[in-house]
Amino acid sequence: MRITLTTLQKMAQEGNRIAMLTCYDASFAAVLEEAGVDSLLIGDSLGNVLQGHESTLPVTLRDMVYHTECVARGSKRAFVVADMPFGSFQVSPQETLRNAAQLMSVGAQMVKIEGGRPMVETIEFLTDRGIPVCGHLGLTPQSVHQLGGYRVQGKGESEGQRLLKEAKQLEQAGAGMIVLEAIPAALAQCDG
């Protein structure tokens, strides 16, 4: 039986650890599932890892659809999350819905969107239409040029508070999960 978002939320509420790893193909999906991984993320990091790019920016929606389909076929139990690649969710909520629907139709159970406050309307639009969303704050690789490289985010008091505020906004918009990548350990422990 496949793990659902409700299952993961219950695990979190009960204080159980949730194992989520990045996966790009059917073989690794089966191996990771056998090892007990609860959730598989088809990351746009496939641009770096599989395609040899310096960033995630060249990854297309077609790439993500293909790899999501492969992982979903190789997985029988894990919760499947697919990254929305650069340019597939920034134009409008309506276009994001069309693109997210492609990922969902091949096996994603949730899509992941990078960005804070500017993505609130889009997340609300998607979740109102039945598409579960994982928000992504902190180090957002699709913004690598704007961030000045791959660096820890939220170091200062004001930056940390901004990230916490944006996390709450994403949660209120309907994000079922939120990833906080490359943030200070103290900020990760904060209750908000």
XYZ file of C-alpha atoms in Angstrom, residues 11-132:
122
model
C 4.157 10.239 11.258
C 5.404 13.789 11.797
C 2.751 14.544 14.441
C 3.739 11.381 16.319
C 7.401 12.413 16.218
C 8.445 9.604 13.880
C 11.338 10.179 11.537
C 10.569 10.319 7.837
C 13.215 9.219 5.362
C 13.135 11.084 2.041
C 15.832 10.635 -0.590
C 16.323 11.923 -4.093
C 15.773 9.376 -6.834
C 15.803 9.540 -10.631
C 14.966 6.065 -11.958
C 12.966 2.875 -11.444
C 15.890 0.704 -10.273
C 16.928 3.062 -7.491
C 13.288 3.610 -6.531
C 12.938 -0.123 -5.880
C 16.246 -0.303 -3.968
C 15.464 2.746 -1.818
C 11.987 1.456 -1.086
C 13.411 -1.923 -0.051
C 15.728 -0.030 2.337
C 12.699 1.565 3.991
C 12.701 5.044 2.471
C 9.295 6.657 3.024
C 9.356 9.297 0.282
C 11.185 9.721 -3.014
C 11.943 13.150 -4.460
C 12.548 13.416 -8.163
C 14.808 16.420 -7.903
C 15.742 18.856 -10.615
C 19.228 18.134 -9.263
C 19.207 15.544 -12.032
C 20.597 18.408 -14.093
C 23.803 18.301 -12.041
C 23.877 14.594 -11.202
C 22.761 12.939 -14.455
C 23.041 15.583 -17.150
C 26.358 17.158 -16.120
C 25.099 20.755 -15.894
C 26.553 23.293 -13.469
C 23.087 24.096 -12.118
C 19.503 22.880 -12.168
C 18.410 25.644 -14.535
C 18.647 23.680 -17.828
C 16.290 20.928 -16.579
C 13.023 20.938 -18.536
C 9.511 19.896 -17.620
C 9.886 17.073 -20.150
C 12.950 15.831 -18.204
C 11.007 15.921 -14.942
C 7.988 14.135 -16.425
C 10.218 11.360 -17.787
C 12.104 10.787 -14.520
C 8.937 11.051 -12.409
C 7.327 8.393 -14.562
C 10.396 6.129 -14.146
C 10.483 6.522 -10.356
C 6.724 5.990 -10.014
C 6.945 2.768 -12.029
C 9.786 1.443 -9.860
C 8.069 2.386 -6.610
C 5.138 0.597 -5.018
C 5.047 2.081 -1.496
C 6.974 5.368 -1.206
C 5.330 8.796 -1.404
C 6.481 10.414 -4.682
C 7.335 14.134 -4.865
C 8.407 15.825 -8.121
C 10.280 19.109 -8.439
C 8.756 21.782 -10.633
C 11.714 22.839 -12.814
C 12.858 26.398 -13.463
C 10.369 28.333 -15.579
C 7.520 25.867 -15.086
C 5.840 27.644 -12.159
C 6.871 31.310 -12.256
C 4.677 32.590 -15.097
C 1.162 32.204 -13.675
C -0.848 29.957 -11.371
C -2.796 28.684 -14.396
C 0.336 27.634 -16.281
C 1.719 26.088 -13.109
C -1.461 24.016 -12.805
C -1.039 22.702 -16.373
C 2.590 21.801 -15.687
C 1.912 20.259 -12.272
C -0.899 18.191 -13.773
C 1.617 16.605 -16.152
C 3.783 15.510 -13.219
C 0.793 14.233 -11.273
C -0.524 12.290 -14.275
C 2.670 10.203 -14.472
C 2.825 9.328 -10.777
C 3.781 12.302 -8.594
C 1.683 12.593 -5.448
C 2.972 16.097 -4.718
C 4.926 18.799 -6.544
C 7.718 20.887 -5.004
C 7.978 24.606 -5.706
C 10.909 26.844 -4.780
C 10.329 30.287 -3.322
C 8.519 32.075 -0.554
C 6.088 34.980 -0.554
C 5.857 35.291 -4.380
C 4.638 31.660 -4.581
C 1.796 31.986 -2.031
C -0.890 32.708 -4.652
C 0.307 29.836 -6.852
C 0.381 27.348 -3.969
C -3.110 28.369 -2.917
C -4.307 28.042 -6.536
C -2.859 24.522 -6.859
C -4.026 23.195 -3.506
C -7.529 24.579 -4.087
C -7.562 22.414 -7.218
C -6.369 19.209 -5.558
C -2.641 19.344 -6.218
C -0.567 18.863 -3.052
